[in-house]
Each structure stands twice: as C-alpha cells, then as structure tokens.
C-alpha cells in the first residue's frame, strides 16, 4: 500500500530517491508526480519554488541526517575510535552497501553544482572537519588528521562510484573495511 503524503516532510525521502535515480535534470515534475502520487498543484503546495526547492529540501534533509549520525558523534564523542567505527557502519548502511548514489556527490558532478554550491561544499567540508577532529582525538597530528580525513571522504565517494559502475556492492564494502582499518 502506498504511503499517504500528508505533509511536506513525508515527500522528502521520496524526492531524495528520485534525485538519486534520475539526477536533478531528469527528475521532471511528471516523474515526481508519478512516484509520489501527487499532482502538480499538490507538489507546488508543498514546494512553491518547484524542483529547486525540492532539491534544497533534500539536501537539507541529508545534511541533518549526516549532522546527527556522522558529524556530531565524530566531533563530540569521548571515544573517537568508536565514533569512527560507527561512522563507517552508518555510511555503509546509509548508502545501502554501495547500492545507493550519493545525491550530494551527484549534484557536485552535475551541471547544477553551482546552483547548490553552498550545500555541496558544506557537506564535504563538514564531514572532513568532523572526521579530522575525531582523528586528532586519537592522537594524530592536525595536518595528518586533515589529510587522512580528506582521503577517507574521497575514498568513500570513489568507492560509491566504482561499486555503481561495476554493479558490485562488494566493491564498496571492501573499500569501507579498508577505510576503517586505515583510520583506526
């Protein structure tokens, strides 16, 4: 049975999956309407700014998820090693073991990058900073922690692309294991 969409928050996870599957340009209002069961009038009721407002809401939703489950625990945990391991598990779960495209990464590579530049920059910078903070708490020197954090985020994104390109989620899982081992 299809989920009833009663408020704006109900549609955002559906929109995220649409943007993952079709990209920004391919996510036409017809596709959004078909996938949500909402007509144009309802879509514009929830998102008066149209598709751009939908994408902005999705990016905010993603940012909130990562802040709550990845960035804040990395920055604030009294056990940075546990927080880094938890990050690796949460990232693997979030991206469905490499079967799920990173919307932020996809937007960064798309012709809409400039339109959403602030959200894209913040996503990657916040992740790198939070991970570097945790790595420093494990005793790594600041410059080394920053380099290692940047390498880890880049490797995660690259592993997502490679797993998708090869249609092999095991690529992502192996990469996540190597990333966790290197971080710890």
PDB file of C-alpha atoms in Angstrom:
ATOM      1  CA  UNK A   1       0.000   0.000   0.000  1.00  0.00           C
ATOM      2  CA  UNK A   2       1.350   3.421  -0.950  1.00  0.00           C
ATOM      3  CA  UNK A   3       2.209   5.799   1.870  1.00  0.00           C
ATOM      4  CA  UNK A   4      -0.130   8.745   2.194  1.00  0.00           C
ATOM      5  CA  UNK A   5       1.673  12.044   1.861  1.00  0.00           C
ATOM      6  CA  UNK A   6       0.062  14.389   4.323  1.00  0.00           C
ATOM      7  CA  UNK A   7       2.827  16.923   4.828  1.00  0.00           C
ATOM      8  CA  UNK A   8       5.988  18.201   3.247  1.00  0.00           C
ATOM      9  CA  UNK A   9       8.281  16.032   5.400  1.00  0.00           C
ATOM     10  CA  UNK A  10       6.587  12.892   4.029  1.00  0.00           C
ATOM     11  CA  UNK A  11       7.695  13.614   0.475  1.00  0.00           C
ATOM     12  CA  UNK A  12      11.366  14.490   1.099  1.00  0.00           C
ATOM     13  CA  UNK A  13      12.679  10.890   1.365  1.00  0.00           C
ATOM     14  CA  UNK A  14      10.777  10.024  -1.827  1.00  0.00           C
ATOM     15  CA  UNK A  15      12.287  13.055  -3.560  1.00  0.00           C
ATOM     16  CA  UNK A  16      15.771  12.009  -2.412  1.00  0.00           C
ATOM     17  CA  UNK A  17      15.340   8.640  -4.086  1.00  0.00           C
ATOM     18  CA  UNK A  18      14.035  10.303  -7.253  1.00  0.00           C
ATOM     19  CA  UNK A  19      17.085  12.604  -7.407  1.00  0.00           C
ATOM     20  CA  UNK A  20      19.350   9.593  -6.757  1.00  0.00           C
ATOM     21  CA  UNK A  21      17.778   7.706  -9.626  1.00  0.00           C
ATOM     22  CA  UNK A  22      17.223  10.483 -12.175  1.00  0.00           C
ATOM     23  CA  UNK A  23      19.556  13.318 -11.170  1.00  0.00           C
ATOM     24  CA  UNK A  24      18.312  16.891 -10.911  1.00  0.00           C
ATOM     25  CA  UNK A  25      17.579  17.434 -14.589  1.00  0.00           C
ATOM     26  CA  UNK A  26      15.985  14.024 -15.105  1.00  0.00           C
ATOM     27  CA  UNK A  27      13.677  14.419 -12.119  1.00  0.00           C
ATOM     28  CA  UNK A  28      10.857  16.042 -14.054  1.00  0.00           C
ATOM     29  CA  UNK A  29       7.649  17.052 -12.333  1.00  0.00           C
ATOM     30  CA  UNK A  30       5.964  14.220 -14.240  1.00  0.00           C
ATOM     31  CA  UNK A  31       8.397  11.708 -12.709  1.00  0.00           C
ATOM     32  CA  UNK A  32       7.972  13.276  -9.256  1.00  0.00           C
ATOM     33  CA  UNK A  33       4.184  13.181  -9.634  1.00  0.00           C
ATOM     34  CA  UNK A  34       4.201   9.556 -10.757  1.00  0.00           C
ATOM     35  CA  UNK A  35       6.458   8.447  -7.910  1.00  0.00           C
ATOM     36  CA  UNK A  36       4.668  10.435  -5.200  1.00  0.00           C
ATOM     37  CA  UNK A  37       1.135  10.140  -6.492  1.00  0.00           C
ATOM     38  CA  UNK A  38       0.775  13.923  -6.218  1.00  0.00           C
ATOM     39  CA  UNK A  39      -0.436  16.274  -8.907  1.00  0.00           C
ATOM     40  CA  UNK A  40       1.342  19.473  -9.877  1.00  0.00           C
ATOM     41  CA  UNK A  41      -0.926  21.541  -7.640  1.00  0.00           C
ATOM     42  CA  UNK A  42      -0.055  19.459  -4.574  1.00  0.00           C
ATOM     43  CA  UNK A  43       3.634  19.490  -5.440  1.00  0.00           C
ATOM     44  CA  UNK A  44       3.611  23.278  -5.726  1.00  0.00           C
ATOM     45  CA  UNK A  45       1.617  23.487  -2.480  1.00  0.00           C
ATOM     46  CA  UNK A  46       4.435  21.669  -0.673  1.00  0.00           C
ATOM     47  CA  UNK A  47       7.231  23.263  -2.738  1.00  0.00           C
ATOM     48  CA  UNK A  48       6.201  26.659  -4.170  1.00  0.00           C
ATOM     49  CA  UNK A  49       9.736  27.092  -5.532  1.00  0.00           C
ATOM     50  CA  UNK A  50       9.364  23.985  -7.678  1.00  0.00           C
ATOM     51  CA  UNK A  51      12.093  21.465  -8.318  1.00  0.00           C
ATOM     52  CA  UNK A  52      14.865  23.720  -6.990  1.00  0.00           C
ATOM     53  CA  UNK A  53      13.076  23.998  -3.644  1.00  0.00           C
ATOM     54  CA  UNK A  54      12.603  20.210  -3.661  1.00  0.00           C
ATOM     55  CA  UNK A  55      16.330  19.686  -4.182  1.00  0.00           C
ATOM     56  CA  UNK A  56      17.172  22.216  -1.480  1.00  0.00           C
ATOM     57  CA  UNK A  57      14.870  20.382   0.949  1.00  0.00           C
ATOM     58  CA  UNK A  58      16.502  17.056   0.061  1.00  0.00           C
ATOM     59  CA  UNK A  59      19.981  18.496   0.612  1.00  0.00           C
ATOM     60  CA  UNK A  60      18.897  19.900   3.994  1.00  0.00           C
ATOM     61  CA  UNK A  61      17.404  16.514   4.914  1.00  0.00           C
ATOM     62  CA  UNK A  62      20.689  14.800   4.017  1.00  0.00           C
ATOM     63  CA  UNK A  63      22.680  17.407   5.923  1.00  0.00           C
ATOM     64  CA  UNK A  64      20.529  16.893   9.022  1.00  0.00           C
ATOM     65  CA  UNK A  65      20.945  13.113   8.817  1.00  0.00           C
ATOM     66  CA  UNK A  66      24.725  13.393   8.487  1.00  0.00           C
ATOM     67  CA  UNK A  67      24.966  16.022  11.233  1.00  0.00           C
ATOM     68  CA  UNK A  68      23.006  13.844  13.670  1.00  0.00           C
ATOM     69  CA  UNK A  69      24.555  10.482  12.817  1.00  0.00           C
ATOM     70  CA  UNK A  70      28.020  11.246  11.475  1.00  0.00           C
ATOM     71  CA  UNK A  71      29.412  14.729  12.104  1.00  0.00           C
ATOM     72  CA  UNK A  72      28.256  15.418  15.680  1.00  0.00           C
ATOM     73  CA  UNK A  73      29.280  11.992  17.026  1.00  0.00           C
ATOM     74  CA  UNK A  74      32.700  12.369  15.396  1.00  0.00           C
ATOM     75  CA  UNK A  75      33.162  15.849  16.873  1.00  0.00           C
ATOM     76  CA  UNK A  76      31.726  15.202  20.328  1.00  0.00           C
ATOM     77  CA  UNK A  77      32.360  11.579  21.229  1.00  0.00           C
ATOM     78  CA  UNK A  78      34.543  10.801  24.222  1.00  0.00           C
ATOM     79  CA  UNK A  79      35.556   7.637  22.370  1.00  0.00           C
ATOM     80  CA  UNK A  80      36.769   8.782  18.938  1.00  0.00           C
ATOM     81  CA  UNK A  81      37.741   5.270  17.871  1.00  0.00           C
ATOM     82  CA  UNK A  82      34.187   4.037  18.488  1.00  0.00           C
ATOM     83  CA  UNK A  83      32.814   7.115  16.704  1.00  0.00           C
ATOM     84  CA  UNK A  84      34.988   6.437  13.639  1.00  0.00           C
ATOM     85  CA  UNK A  85      33.874   2.793  13.541  1.00  0.00           C
ATOM     86  CA  UNK A  86      30.252   3.896  13.966  1.00  0.00           C
ATOM     87  CA  UNK A  87      30.719   6.370  11.096  1.00  0.00           C
ATOM     88  CA  UNK A  88      31.924   3.587   8.818  1.00  0.00           C
ATOM     89  CA  UNK A  89      28.931   1.380   9.697  1.00  0.00           C
ATOM     90  CA  UNK A  90      26.452   4.251   9.359  1.00  0.00           C
ATOM     91  CA  UNK A  91      27.896   5.291   5.994  1.00  0.00           C
ATOM     92  CA  UNK A  92      27.695   1.724   4.716  1.00  0.00           C
ATOM     93  CA  UNK A  93      24.104   1.440   5.923  1.00  0.00           C
ATOM     94  CA  UNK A  94      23.127   4.857   4.539  1.00  0.00           C
ATOM     95  CA  UNK A  95      24.460   4.082   1.090  1.00  0.00           C
ATOM     96  CA  UNK A  96      22.966   0.571   1.204  1.00  0.00           C
ATOM     97  CA  UNK A  97      26.401  -1.023   0.947  1.00  0.00           C
ATOM     98  CA  UNK A  98      27.217   0.997  -2.154  1.00  0.00           C
ATOM     99  CA  UNK A  99      23.918   0.435  -3.972  1.00  0.00           C
ATOM    100  CA  UNK A 100      22.683   3.965  -3.285  1.00  0.00           C
ATOM    101  CA  UNK A 101      24.029   7.006  -5.097  1.00  0.00           C
ATOM    102  CA  UNK A 102      25.257   9.983  -3.076  1.00  0.00           C
ATOM    103  CA  UNK A 103      22.884  12.786  -4.072  1.00  0.00           C
ATOM    104  CA  UNK A 104      25.320  15.464  -2.912  1.00  0.00           C
ATOM    105  CA  UNK A 105      28.149  13.879  -4.892  1.00  0.00           C
ATOM    106  CA  UNK A 106      25.906  13.503  -7.933  1.00  0.00           C
ATOM    107  CA  UNK A 107      24.906  17.174  -7.722  1.00  0.00           C
ATOM    108  CA  UNK A 108      28.586  18.121  -7.339  1.00  0.00           C
ATOM    109  CA  UNK A 109      29.353  16.406 -10.639  1.00  0.00           C
ATOM    110  CA  UNK A 110      26.250  17.653 -12.443  1.00  0.00           C
ATOM    111  CA  UNK A 111      25.634  20.946 -14.201  1.00  0.00           C
ATOM    112  CA  UNK A 112      23.641  22.058 -11.127  1.00  0.00           C
ATOM    113  CA  UNK A 113      26.749  22.215  -8.925  1.00  0.00           C
ATOM    114  CA  UNK A 114      26.860  25.999  -8.857  1.00  0.00           C
ATOM    115  CA  UNK A 115      23.157  26.247  -8.016  1.00  0.00           C
ATOM    116  CA  UNK A 116      23.689  24.175  -4.849  1.00  0.00           C
ATOM    117  CA  UNK A 117      27.358  25.045  -4.245  1.00  0.00           C
ATOM    118  CA  UNK A 118      26.888  26.066  -0.602  1.00  0.00           C
ATOM    119  CA  UNK A 119      25.168  22.848   0.443  1.00  0.00           C
ATOM    120  CA  UNK A 120      27.637  20.723  -1.526  1.00  0.00           C
ATOM    121  CA  UNK A 121      30.659  22.497  -0.047  1.00  0.00           C
ATOM    122  CA  UNK A 122      29.264  22.277   3.487  1.00  0.00           C
ATOM    123  CA  UNK A 123      28.528  18.542   3.197  1.00  0.00           C
ATOM    124  CA  UNK A 124      32.071  17.622   2.238  1.00  0.00           C
ATOM    125  CA  UNK A 125      33.819  20.256   4.411  1.00  0.00           C
ATOM    126  CA  UNK A 126      31.759  19.350   7.495  1.00  0.00           C
ATOM    127  CA  UNK A 127      32.461  15.649   7.019  1.00  0.00           C
ATOM    128  CA  UNK A 128      36.183  16.242   6.552  1.00  0.00           C
ATOM    129  CA  UNK A 129      36.338  18.567   9.574  1.00  0.00           C
ATOM    130  CA  UNK A 130      34.369  16.248  11.878  1.00  0.00           C
ATOM    131  CA  UNK A 131      36.456  13.237  10.918  1.00  0.00           C
ATOM    132  CA  UNK A 132      39.698  15.195  11.319  1.00  0.00           C
ATOM    133  CA  UNK A 133      38.539  16.269  14.791  1.00  0.00           C
ATOM    134  CA  UNK A 134      37.968  12.634  15.807  1.00  0.00           C
ATOM    135  CA  UNK A 135      41.306  11.590  14.309  1.00  0.00           C
ATOM    136  CA  UNK A 136      43.089  14.300  16.303  1.00  0.00           C
ATOM    137  CA  UNK A 137      41.446  12.949  19.454  1.00  0.00           C
ATOM    138  CA  UNK A 138      43.061   9.582  18.677  1.00  0.00           C
ATOM    139  CA  UNK A 139      46.455  11.279  18.829  1.00  0.00           C
ATOM    140  CA  UNK A 140      47.084  12.127  15.206  1.00  0.00           C
ATOM    141  CA  UNK A 141      48.774  15.435  14.446  1.00  0.00           C
ATOM    142  CA  UNK A 142      46.385  18.057  12.996  1.00  0.00           C
ATOM    143  CA  UNK A 143      47.863  18.100   9.471  1.00  0.00           C
ATOM    144  CA  UNK A 144      47.927  14.313   9.275  1.00  0.00           C
ATOM    145  CA  UNK A 145      44.348  14.099  10.615  1.00  0.00           C
ATOM    146  CA  UNK A 146      43.129  16.545   7.952  1.00  0.00           C
ATOM    147  CA  UNK A 147      44.911  14.633   5.185  1.00  0.00           C
ATOM    148  CA  UNK A 148      43.576  11.294   6.401  1.00  0.00           C
ATOM    149  CA  UNK A 149      40.028  12.658   6.706  1.00  0.00           C
ATOM    150  CA  UNK A 150      40.164  14.079   3.191  1.00  0.00           C
ATOM    151  CA  UNK A 151      41.495  10.774   1.868  1.00  0.00           C
ATOM    152  CA  UNK A 152      38.725   8.817   3.623  1.00  0.00           C
ATOM    153  CA  UNK A 153      35.891  11.011   2.304  1.00  0.00           C
ATOM    154  CA  UNK A 154      37.378  10.898  -1.198  1.00  0.00           C
ATOM    155  CA  UNK A 155      37.740   7.114  -0.998  1.00  0.00           C
ATOM    156  CA  UNK A 156      34.140   6.702   0.181  1.00  0.00           C
ATOM    157  CA  UNK A 157      32.861   8.777  -2.728  1.00  0.00           C
ATOM    158  CA  UNK A 158      35.104   6.978  -5.193  1.00  0.00           C
ATOM    159  CA  UNK A 159      34.020   3.588  -3.875  1.00  0.00           C
ATOM    160  CA  UNK A 160      30.375   4.584  -4.362  1.00  0.00           C
ATOM    161  CA  UNK A 161      31.053   5.467  -7.981  1.00  0.00           C
ATOM    162  CA  UNK A 162      33.076   2.323  -8.656  1.00  0.00           C
ATOM    163  CA  UNK A 163      30.557  -0.003  -6.970  1.00  0.00           C
ATOM    164  CA  UNK A 164      27.794   1.558  -9.029  1.00  0.00           C
ATOM    165  CA  UNK A 165      29.790   1.448 -12.270  1.00  0.00           C
ATOM    166  CA  UNK A 166      30.683  -2.208 -11.777  1.00  0.00           C
ATOM    167  CA  UNK A 167      27.250  -3.063 -10.358  1.00  0.00           C
ATOM    168  CA  UNK A 168      29.082  -4.739  -7.492  1.00  0.00           C
ATOM    169  CA  UNK A 169      28.230  -3.604  -3.935  1.00  0.00           C
ATOM    170  CA  UNK A 170      31.087  -5.741  -2.605  1.00  0.00           C
ATOM    171  CA  UNK A 171      33.489  -3.118  -4.015  1.00  0.00           C
ATOM    172  CA  UNK A 172      32.024  -0.553  -1.626  1.00  0.00           C
ATOM    173  CA  UNK A 173      32.032  -2.920   1.338  1.00  0.00           C
ATOM    174  CA  UNK A 174      35.691  -3.844   0.780  1.00  0.00           C
ATOM    175  CA  UNK A 175      36.579  -0.168   0.454  1.00  0.00           C
ATOM    176  CA  UNK A 176      34.751   0.663   3.691  1.00  0.00           C
ATOM    177  CA  UNK A 177      36.683  -2.065   5.505  1.00  0.00           C
ATOM    178  CA  UNK A 178      39.986  -0.688   4.186  1.00  0.00           C
ATOM    179  CA  UNK A 179      38.976   2.870   5.056  1.00  0.00           C
ATOM    180  CA  UNK A 180      38.046   1.916   8.623  1.00  0.00           C
ATOM    181  CA  UNK A 181      41.289  -0.029   9.065  1.00  0.00           C
ATOM    182  CA  UNK A 182      43.338   2.913   7.794  1.00  0.00           C
ATOM    183  CA  UNK A 183      41.507   5.404  10.015  1.00  0.00           C
ATOM    184  CA  UNK A 184      41.953   3.285  13.109  1.00  0.00           C
TER     185      UNK A 184
END
